[in-house]
Amino acid sequence: MADVELTHQSLQTPAARLGGVQDSTVISTLEPGQRPPGSPAGKLVPIKVQLLDDTQEVYEVPLKASGKLLLDLICHNLNLVESDYFALEFLDHRKVMVWLDLLKPIMKQVRRPRHVVMRFVVKFFPPDHAQLQEELTRYLFALQIKQDLASGRMTCNETSAALLVSHIIQSEIGDFDEVVVREHLEKSKYVPQQEALEDKIMEFHRRHVGHTPAASDYQLLEIARRLEMYGIRQHRAKDREGTKINLSVSHTGIIVFQGNNKINSFNWAKVRKLSFKRKRFLIKFRPEMNSCQDTLEFSMASRDSCKAFWKICVEYHAFFRLFEEPKPKPKPILFSRGSSFRFSGRTQKQLLDYVKEGGYKKIQFERKHSKIRSIRNLPEHQSLVPKQSGSSTFGAPSASTGPPSPIQRKDLGVCRSTDEAGGEHKSCSPTRSPAEDVQEGTVRDKVHQMKAQREQQNAGSLACSPHVSELSLNSQSGPGVQNLSLSPSLSPDGKQHSPLMTPLLTEAACVKTDDEEEMRRKRFPADKAYFIAKEVSTTERTYLKDLEVITACFQNAVAKHDVIPEPLKTLLFSNFDPLSKFHTGFLKEIEQRLALWEGRSNAHIKGDYQRIGDVMLKNLRSMKQLTVHLQKHNEILMELEKAIRNSRKLEAVCRDFEQQKVCYLPLNIFFLRPLHRLMHYKQILERLCKHYPPNHVDFRDSRAALAEVAEMAAQLHGTMIKMENFQKLVELKRDLIGIDNLVIPGREFIRQGCLSKLSAKGLQQRMFFLFNDILLYTSRGLTVSNQFKVHGQLPLYGMTIEESEDEWSVPHCFTLNGQRQSIVVAASARVEMDKWIEDLQMAADLAQQCNGSTSELMTPGTSEGPNKSSDETSVEQESEDDLSTSRTSLERQSPHRGNTTMHVCWHRNTSVSMVDYSIAVENQLSGNLLRKFKNSNGWQKLWVVFTNFCLFFYKSHQDNHPLASLPLLGYSVTIPAESDNIHKDYVFKLQFKSHVYFFRAESEYTFERWMEVIRSATSSATRTRLLSRKESHAY
């Protein structure tokens, strides 16, 4: 077993660390103050080394030479100063890629060195490319990014991939020319499935006019460092539950992946010791008050793979966290215990200090692939090794950490070939900039040129297009810190794993998101109107996904089995497809405006883009033409239900579809989404108009847009009410056993919930369903789908209700006196009893006015059984099993169920009314939140959707189905108390008994919105509030 304590060393002065002046030939892999080591005597062995530009060089080293000698020789030949970021790797005899140990002789590591090709690659990826002082270093990093993209190691979304490739092409062939670019893309493959991205690549490349290769490298690294897979090498492992995962290491700490999705990370600041024992990798954490476990254990394929990962973790920690190289352990006198491995070489701190103090000289180098406007003249064998002539030559940069500028970096030059047949090449002076080559002028001319070039860079980089907001979509993280930021600059594609995961991968999580996240937030708009506009964007994304459930998933399901009648199919999809197309364009316009608002595009006039009313008005006026489609949704719902009644095959297809993960709600609810979306627009525009003063530039457009959507909502009001009631009746019909003709004209749903019914055997838990003419009571059955079996019914005509706590000595008890029978029931709390009595009294009065003609609903032979069903588990047992199962392993979650409201009411002993459903429709919300468990250390970034009294958790807004859900009925939502030890802004606390979750919003507005919508679904909402909303509600 080997282990290493993760410590911090005191900072010394640069002179003490560097040990004096070094020779000009010194490279960074040398020990401080030493010259290159002499070669050991003995026979020379040729070793092939493949460089980052895919050329191969042969180096002859002595048989007994160490790995350090070979690396030093390569870096010396490349004139590479910042060589500590690089290393050598090779395939061993087991065909596994391993790092070359710098301290051990090469012959002890490589069995047949003559037949092995060493690969010179980047080993340590810094968090910020501005820390790379040398242009040569940035060029090598750009080549590494290019390799990782082509091999598929660095995965990202299409927009990010296209933007990365566009900068690579700009560096290689120069400014955009469509014919040349297409020819170049046909010959060169930069990403898998490149053909589908060619148009997008050229669209981005067109914006990079004027960028030098050095500037393109800088922009390439700026984009790449924000991607989640930047610099990631995955090592296969399993957690204690046997779940397959991948471990990786970065400058921030150890990262856990599942596939290519980051699910957790452990920051170096929280890690006390790393060790391995056989094939078990152990992480020990620093003791903290709220930590429930101090050691995590992962199992790897073998001891060798476990030790290899442990060694790279030790090296990463030492390189990025220590101030100087750790001292070697003293050799034991008798026998050793554990590994003697240690990090060898300079730390990043030492390297940065050395370079900043000027301990290097500027060296010219040439780029193998860079050839402005011509790709035919490239030499076939042109390597990174400096030569006297070449097609393009660049000087080494200064120690500036900013992006290259044509005037600041006079040694950056680009040479054009004048003779395609291989004749004479013109060489640019390394002391002149491209601007000076084009025009000789005064200082004023230079300033104008610099300003123009900087504007081109800003317009052509990741701030150039609204689409670039998706850069961080796939990445959802920059390195380490940025991945959990809720900054508006980051798209919600920022994914994290399920919020209900195994404690192994969550409890000790500690991702640094505080100081740097706050700095990032300050760079973006803080106006309330901006966050209202952002709410339009986030909820529109969810709405489009809901439309896709019908237009794509459901359409494919019915087409596969060919079970839906052709007239119904035409009616259904001819009305939903135009809506999906319209809202796709609408979302694109909203995101473009947000990009301008945030300054991610070239917005010249600030005020013109900091508004959203004009976009809403334009699209809502266009949406009026779709009203004819919205008016047919009631007909669609009726015809679909009719077809299901007439076809058992179609009924089976629909039921199977509801069990799929993509159908996370009852199917009929998706048919109501277009009408619900009108209510969302209305509510959002009301908040916007209330926020704006009358003289605001956006007030008139916002008010006009509100008038447009209010008019459409009024036209569709009646249709919406009928569809919601019909949908609820159909849903109950499928979930109740032992009833006939539940769905009849004139019947309205009022409330459902759990009450205890008093019988000869005492209080028995029953589920009650109240309609405008009848009251049903049921218990949960023994079916696989956990349907409820009807035990009895009470007509409301002539019913009286009276409180009877004193008579029966049962808290919150009341008696229902019908014409044929009476029953005694008890609620779980006083507020629940008040809700039931009020709704029952209202329904009984309505039935009295209508002379109460009630249909018999119960199937003959159905009667109340004496005992509860055997599967009636306690509230806490099933709820806790669902949570713990989801947190134990992603592959063993509880079976998906389309509708959970009825079962949540049963387990949490509460009730829900139609008024509550109407309020929930108003208060749907989507967006990014940071989530934290009560006993965990870190925050996880999640895409969260609130609908149907439930929070649904996604890795990103692009996911097709939620990974987990949290029903909110019965939960309370509050602000964290002092004892919770949460010292962050915009945090709210969800609690149900012993279950506690903390969620953190990105702004005061989003915090208030989440609090508002969650309160509408929790038991803390008072009856007075519900009644006030009911009186003013549009429904």
CSV table of C-alpha atoms in Angstrom, one decimal, residues 510-781:
chain,number,residue,atom,x,y,z
A,510,CYS,CA,-16.4,19.8,-2.7
A,511,VAL,CA,-16.3,21.9,-5.8
A,512,LYS,CA,-14.9,25.4,-5.5
A,513,THR,CA,-17.7,27.8,-6.7
A,514,ASP,CA,-17.6,30.7,-4.4
A,515,ASP,CA,-15.2,33.6,-5.0
A,516,GLU,CA,-14.6,33.0,-8.7
A,517,GLU,CA,-18.3,32.5,-9.3
A,518,GLU,CA,-19.1,35.8,-7.7
A,519,MET,CA,-16.5,37.5,-9.9
A,520,ARG,CA,-18.1,36.0,-12.9
A,521,ARG,CA,-21.6,37.1,-11.9
A,522,LYS,CA,-20.5,40.7,-11.6
A,523,ARG,CA,-19.6,40.8,-15.3
A,524,PHE,CA,-23.2,40.2,-16.4
A,525,PRO,CA,-26.5,42.1,-16.3
A,526,ALA,CA,-28.1,42.4,-12.9
A,527,ASP,CA,-31.3,44.2,-14.0
A,528,LYS,CA,-34.5,42.5,-13.1
A,529,ALA,CA,-35.7,42.8,-16.7
A,530,TYR,CA,-32.8,40.7,-17.8
A,531,PHE,CA,-33.7,37.8,-15.5
A,532,ILE,CA,-37.4,38.1,-16.6
A,533,ALA,CA,-36.1,37.7,-20.2
A,534,LYS,CA,-34.0,34.8,-19.1
A,535,GLU,CA,-37.0,33.1,-17.6
A,536,VAL,CA,-38.7,33.3,-21.0
A,537,SER,CA,-35.7,31.6,-22.5
A,538,THR,CA,-35.4,28.8,-19.9
A,539,THR,CA,-39.1,28.0,-19.8
A,540,GLU,CA,-39.3,28.1,-23.6
A,541,ARG,CA,-36.6,25.4,-23.7
A,542,THR,CA,-38.7,23.1,-21.5
A,543,TYR,CA,-41.8,23.9,-23.5
A,544,LEU,CA,-40.1,22.9,-26.7
A,545,LYS,CA,-39.0,19.6,-25.1
A,546,ASP,CA,-42.6,19.0,-24.1
A,547,LEU,CA,-43.7,19.6,-27.7
A,548,GLU,CA,-41.1,17.1,-28.9
A,549,VAL,CA,-42.7,14.4,-26.7
A,550,ILE,CA,-45.7,14.7,-29.0
A,551,THR,CA,-44.2,15.7,-32.4
A,552,ALA,CA,-41.3,13.2,-32.2
A,553,CYS,CA,-41.5,10.5,-29.5
A,554,PHE,CA,-45.2,9.9,-29.6
A,555,GLN,CA,-45.4,10.2,-33.3
A,556,ASN,CA,-42.7,7.6,-33.7
A,557,ALA,CA,-44.4,5.3,-31.2
A,558,VAL,CA,-47.8,5.2,-33.0
A,559,ALA,CA,-46.1,5.1,-36.4
A,560,LYS,CA,-44.1,2.1,-35.4
A,561,HIS,CA,-47.2,0.1,-34.4
A,562,ASP,CA,-49.6,1.7,-37.0
A,563,VAL,CA,-52.4,1.8,-34.4
A,564,ILE,CA,-53.8,5.3,-34.7
A,565,PRO,CA,-56.5,6.1,-37.3
A,566,GLU,CA,-55.3,8.1,-40.2
A,567,PRO,CA,-57.8,11.0,-39.7
A,568,LEU,CA,-56.7,11.3,-36.1
A,569,LYS,CA,-53.1,11.2,-37.0
A,570,THR,CA,-53.5,14.0,-39.5
A,571,LEU,CA,-55.5,16.1,-37.1
A,572,LEU,CA,-53.0,15.5,-34.3
A,573,PHE,CA,-49.7,16.2,-36.0
A,574,SER,CA,-50.8,18.8,-38.5
A,575,ASN,CA,-51.7,21.0,-35.5
A,576,PHE,CA,-48.7,20.3,-33.4
A,577,ASP,CA,-45.9,20.4,-36.0
A,578,PRO,CA,-46.5,24.1,-36.9
A,579,LEU,CA,-46.4,25.0,-33.2
A,580,SER,CA,-43.0,23.2,-32.7
A,581,LYS,CA,-41.6,25.0,-35.8
A,582,PHE,CA,-42.8,28.4,-34.6
A,583,HIS,CA,-41.5,28.1,-31.1
A,584,THR,CA,-38.1,26.8,-32.3
A,585,GLY,CA,-37.6,30.1,-34.1
A,586,PHE,CA,-39.0,32.1,-31.2
A,587,LEU,CA,-36.5,30.5,-28.8
A,588,LYS,CA,-33.6,31.3,-31.2
A,589,GLU,CA,-34.6,35.0,-31.3
A,590,ILE,CA,-34.8,35.1,-27.5
A,591,GLU,CA,-31.4,33.5,-27.1
A,592,GLN,CA,-29.9,35.9,-29.6
A,593,ARG,CA,-31.3,38.9,-27.7
A,594,LEU,CA,-30.0,37.5,-24.4
A,595,ALA,CA,-26.5,37.1,-26.0
A,596,LEU,CA,-26.6,40.8,-27.0
A,597,TRP,CA,-27.8,41.8,-23.6
A,598,GLU,CA,-25.0,40.0,-21.9
A,599,GLY,CA,-22.4,41.5,-24.2
A,600,ARG,CA,-21.5,38.2,-25.8
A,601,SER,CA,-22.1,39.7,-29.2
A,602,ASN,CA,-21.0,42.9,-30.9
A,603,ALA,CA,-23.7,45.2,-29.5
A,604,HIS,CA,-22.6,48.7,-30.4
A,605,ILE,CA,-25.5,50.6,-28.8
A,606,LYS,CA,-26.1,49.3,-25.3
A,607,GLY,CA,-29.8,50.4,-24.8
A,608,ASP,CA,-31.0,48.9,-28.1
A,609,TYR,CA,-30.4,45.3,-26.9
A,610,GLN,CA,-31.3,45.5,-23.2
A,611,ARG,CA,-35.0,44.8,-23.7
A,612,ILE,CA,-37.2,41.9,-24.6
A,613,GLY,CA,-40.7,43.4,-25.2
A,614,ASP,CA,-40.1,44.0,-29.0
A,615,VAL,CA,-39.2,40.3,-29.5
A,616,MET,CA,-42.2,39.2,-27.5
A,617,LEU,CA,-44.5,41.5,-29.4
A,618,LYS,CA,-43.3,40.5,-32.8
A,619,ASN,CA,-43.6,36.8,-32.1
A,620,LEU,CA,-46.9,37.0,-30.3
A,621,ARG,CA,-48.4,38.8,-33.2
A,622,SER,CA,-47.2,36.0,-35.5
A,623,MET,CA,-48.5,33.4,-33.0
A,624,LYS,CA,-52.1,34.8,-33.6
A,625,GLN,CA,-52.1,32.9,-36.9
A,626,LEU,CA,-51.6,29.7,-34.9
A,627,THR,CA,-54.8,30.2,-32.9
A,628,VAL,CA,-56.7,28.0,-35.3
A,629,HIS,CA,-54.4,25.1,-34.3
A,630,LEU,CA,-54.8,25.8,-30.6
A,631,GLN,CA,-58.6,25.8,-30.9
A,632,LYS,CA,-58.5,22.2,-32.2
A,633,HIS,CA,-56.6,20.8,-29.2
A,634,ASN,CA,-59.9,20.0,-27.4
A,635,GLU,CA,-61.1,18.1,-30.4
A,636,ILE,CA,-57.7,16.2,-30.5
A,637,LEU,CA,-58.0,15.2,-26.9
A,638,MET,CA,-61.6,14.0,-27.3
A,639,GLU,CA,-60.8,12.0,-30.5
A,640,LEU,CA,-57.7,10.4,-29.0
A,641,GLU,CA,-59.7,9.2,-26.0
A,642,LYS,CA,-62.4,7.9,-28.2
A,643,ALA,CA,-59.9,6.0,-30.3
A,644,ILE,CA,-58.3,4.5,-27.2
A,645,ARG,CA,-61.7,3.2,-26.0
A,646,ASN,CA,-62.3,1.6,-29.4
A,647,SER,CA,-58.8,0.0,-29.8
A,648,ARG,CA,-57.1,-2.1,-27.1
A,649,LYS,CA,-53.9,-2.0,-29.2
A,650,LEU,CA,-53.8,1.8,-29.2
A,651,GLU,CA,-54.6,1.8,-25.5
A,652,ALA,CA,-51.6,-0.6,-24.9
A,653,VAL,CA,-49.3,1.6,-27.0
A,654,CYS,CA,-50.3,4.7,-25.1
A,655,ARG,CA,-49.8,3.0,-21.7
A,656,ASP,CA,-46.4,1.7,-22.8
A,657,PHE,CA,-45.4,5.1,-24.0
A,658,GLU,CA,-46.4,6.6,-20.6
A,659,GLN,CA,-44.0,4.2,-19.0
A,660,GLN,CA,-41.1,5.6,-21.0
A,661,LYS,CA,-38.7,8.0,-19.3
A,662,VAL,CA,-39.3,10.7,-21.9
A,663,CYS,CA,-43.0,10.8,-20.9
A,664,TYR,CA,-42.3,12.2,-17.4
A,665,LEU,CA,-46.0,13.4,-17.0
A,666,PRO,CA,-49.3,11.8,-17.9
A,667,LEU,CA,-49.6,11.8,-21.7
A,668,ASN,CA,-52.7,14.0,-21.9
A,669,ILE,CA,-50.9,16.8,-20.0
A,670,PHE,CA,-48.6,17.3,-23.0
A,671,PHE,CA,-51.6,18.1,-25.2
A,672,LEU,CA,-52.5,20.9,-22.8
A,673,ARG,CA,-49.0,22.5,-22.9
A,674,PRO,CA,-49.7,25.0,-25.8
A,675,LEU,CA,-52.6,26.5,-23.9
A,676,HIS,CA,-50.6,26.6,-20.6
A,677,ARG,CA,-47.8,28.4,-22.4
A,678,LEU,CA,-50.1,31.3,-23.2
A,679,MET,CA,-50.7,31.7,-19.4
A,680,HIS,CA,-46.9,31.7,-18.9
A,681,TYR,CA,-46.4,34.5,-21.4
A,682,LYS,CA,-49.2,36.5,-19.8
A,683,GLN,CA,-47.7,36.1,-16.3
A,684,ILE,CA,-44.2,37.0,-17.5
A,685,LEU,CA,-45.3,40.1,-19.4
A,686,GLU,CA,-47.4,41.2,-16.4
A,687,ARG,CA,-44.3,41.1,-14.2
A,688,LEU,CA,-42.3,42.9,-16.9
A,689,CYS,CA,-44.8,45.7,-17.3
A,690,LYS,CA,-45.0,46.1,-13.5
A,691,HIS,CA,-41.2,46.4,-13.3
A,692,TYR,CA,-40.8,49.0,-16.1
A,693,PRO,CA,-41.6,52.7,-15.5
A,694,PRO,CA,-44.0,54.1,-18.1
A,695,ASN,CA,-41.2,56.1,-19.8
A,696,HIS,CA,-39.0,53.0,-20.3
A,697,VAL,CA,-38.0,52.3,-23.9
A,698,ASP,CA,-39.4,48.7,-23.6
A,699,PHE,CA,-42.6,49.5,-21.8
A,700,ARG,CA,-44.8,50.2,-24.8
A,701,ASP,CA,-43.8,47.0,-26.6
A,702,SER,CA,-44.2,45.0,-23.4
A,703,ARG,CA,-47.7,46.4,-22.8
A,704,ALA,CA,-48.7,45.8,-26.4
A,705,ALA,CA,-47.4,42.2,-26.2
A,706,LEU,CA,-49.4,41.7,-23.0
A,707,ALA,CA,-52.5,42.9,-24.7
A,708,GLU,CA,-52.0,40.4,-27.6
A,709,VAL,CA,-51.5,37.4,-25.4
A,710,ALA,CA,-54.3,38.4,-23.1
A,711,GLU,CA,-56.6,38.5,-26.1
A,712,MET,CA,-55.5,35.0,-27.2
A,713,ALA,CA,-55.9,33.7,-23.7
A,714,ALA,CA,-59.4,35.1,-23.4
A,715,GLN,CA,-60.4,33.4,-26.7
A,716,LEU,CA,-59.1,30.0,-25.6
A,717,HIS,CA,-60.2,30.3,-21.9
A,718,GLY,CA,-63.3,28.1,-22.3
A,719,THR,CA,-61.3,25.5,-24.3
A,720,MET,CA,-58.6,25.4,-21.6
A,721,ILE,CA,-61.1,24.8,-18.8
A,722,LYS,CA,-62.8,22.0,-20.6
A,723,MET,CA,-59.5,20.3,-21.5
A,724,GLU,CA,-58.1,20.5,-18.0
A,725,ASN,CA,-61.2,19.0,-16.5
A,726,PHE,CA,-61.5,16.3,-19.2
A,727,GLN,CA,-57.8,15.4,-18.8
A,728,LYS,CA,-58.1,15.0,-15.1
A,729,LEU,CA,-61.2,12.8,-15.4
A,730,VAL,CA,-59.5,10.6,-18.0
A,731,GLU,CA,-56.4,10.3,-15.8
A,732,LEU,CA,-58.5,9.2,-12.8
A,733,LYS,CA,-60.5,6.8,-14.8
A,734,ARG,CA,-57.2,4.9,-15.7
A,735,ASP,CA,-56.0,4.9,-12.1
A,736,LEU,CA,-59.2,3.8,-10.5
A,737,ILE,CA,-60.5,0.2,-10.5
A,738,GLY,CA,-64.2,-0.7,-10.0
A,739,ILE,CA,-65.9,2.3,-11.6
A,740,ASP,CA,-68.0,2.9,-14.7
A,741,ASN,CA,-68.8,6.0,-16.7
A,742,LEU,CA,-66.6,8.3,-14.7
A,743,VAL,CA,-66.1,10.6,-17.7
A,744,ILE,CA,-69.5,12.1,-18.4
A,745,PRO,CA,-70.6,15.5,-19.6
A,746,GLY,CA,-71.1,18.0,-16.7
A,747,ARG,CA,-68.9,16.2,-14.2
A,748,GLU,CA,-66.2,18.3,-12.7
A,749,PHE,CA,-63.2,17.3,-10.6
A,750,ILE,CA,-62.8,19.3,-7.3
A,751,ARG,CA,-60.3,17.6,-4.9
A,752,GLN,CA,-58.4,14.4,-4.3
A,753,GLY,CA,-56.5,13.4,-1.1
A,754,CYS,CA,-56.0,11.1,1.8
A,755,LEU,CA,-58.3,10.8,4.8
A,756,SER,CA,-58.7,8.2,7.5
A,757,LYS,CA,-62.1,6.5,7.5
A,758,LEU,CA,-63.5,5.3,10.9
A,759,SER,CA,-64.7,1.7,10.8
A,760,ALA,CA,-65.3,-1.1,13.3
A,761,LYS,CA,-61.5,-1.8,13.1
A,762,GLY,CA,-60.5,1.7,13.8
A,763,LEU,CA,-59.1,4.4,11.4
A,764,GLN,CA,-58.2,3.1,8.0
A,765,GLN,CA,-56.3,5.1,5.4
A,766,ARG,CA,-58.4,5.8,2.3
A,767,MET,CA,-58.0,7.9,-0.8
A,768,PHE,CA,-61.0,10.2,-1.5
A,769,PHE,CA,-62.0,11.8,-4.8
A,770,LEU,CA,-64.5,14.7,-4.8
A,771,PHE,CA,-66.5,15.7,-7.9
A,772,ASN,CA,-69.3,18.1,-8.2
A,773,ASP,CA,-71.9,15.4,-7.8
A,774,ILE,CA,-70.3,12.5,-6.0
A,775,LEU,CA,-67.6,11.5,-3.5
A,776,LEU,CA,-65.6,8.3,-4.0
A,777,TYR,CA,-63.3,6.6,-1.4
A,778,THR,CA,-60.7,4.0,-2.4
A,779,SER,CA,-57.6,2.1,-1.2
A,780,ARG,CA,-54.5,1.3,-3.1
A,781,GLY,CA,-54.8,-2.0,-4.9
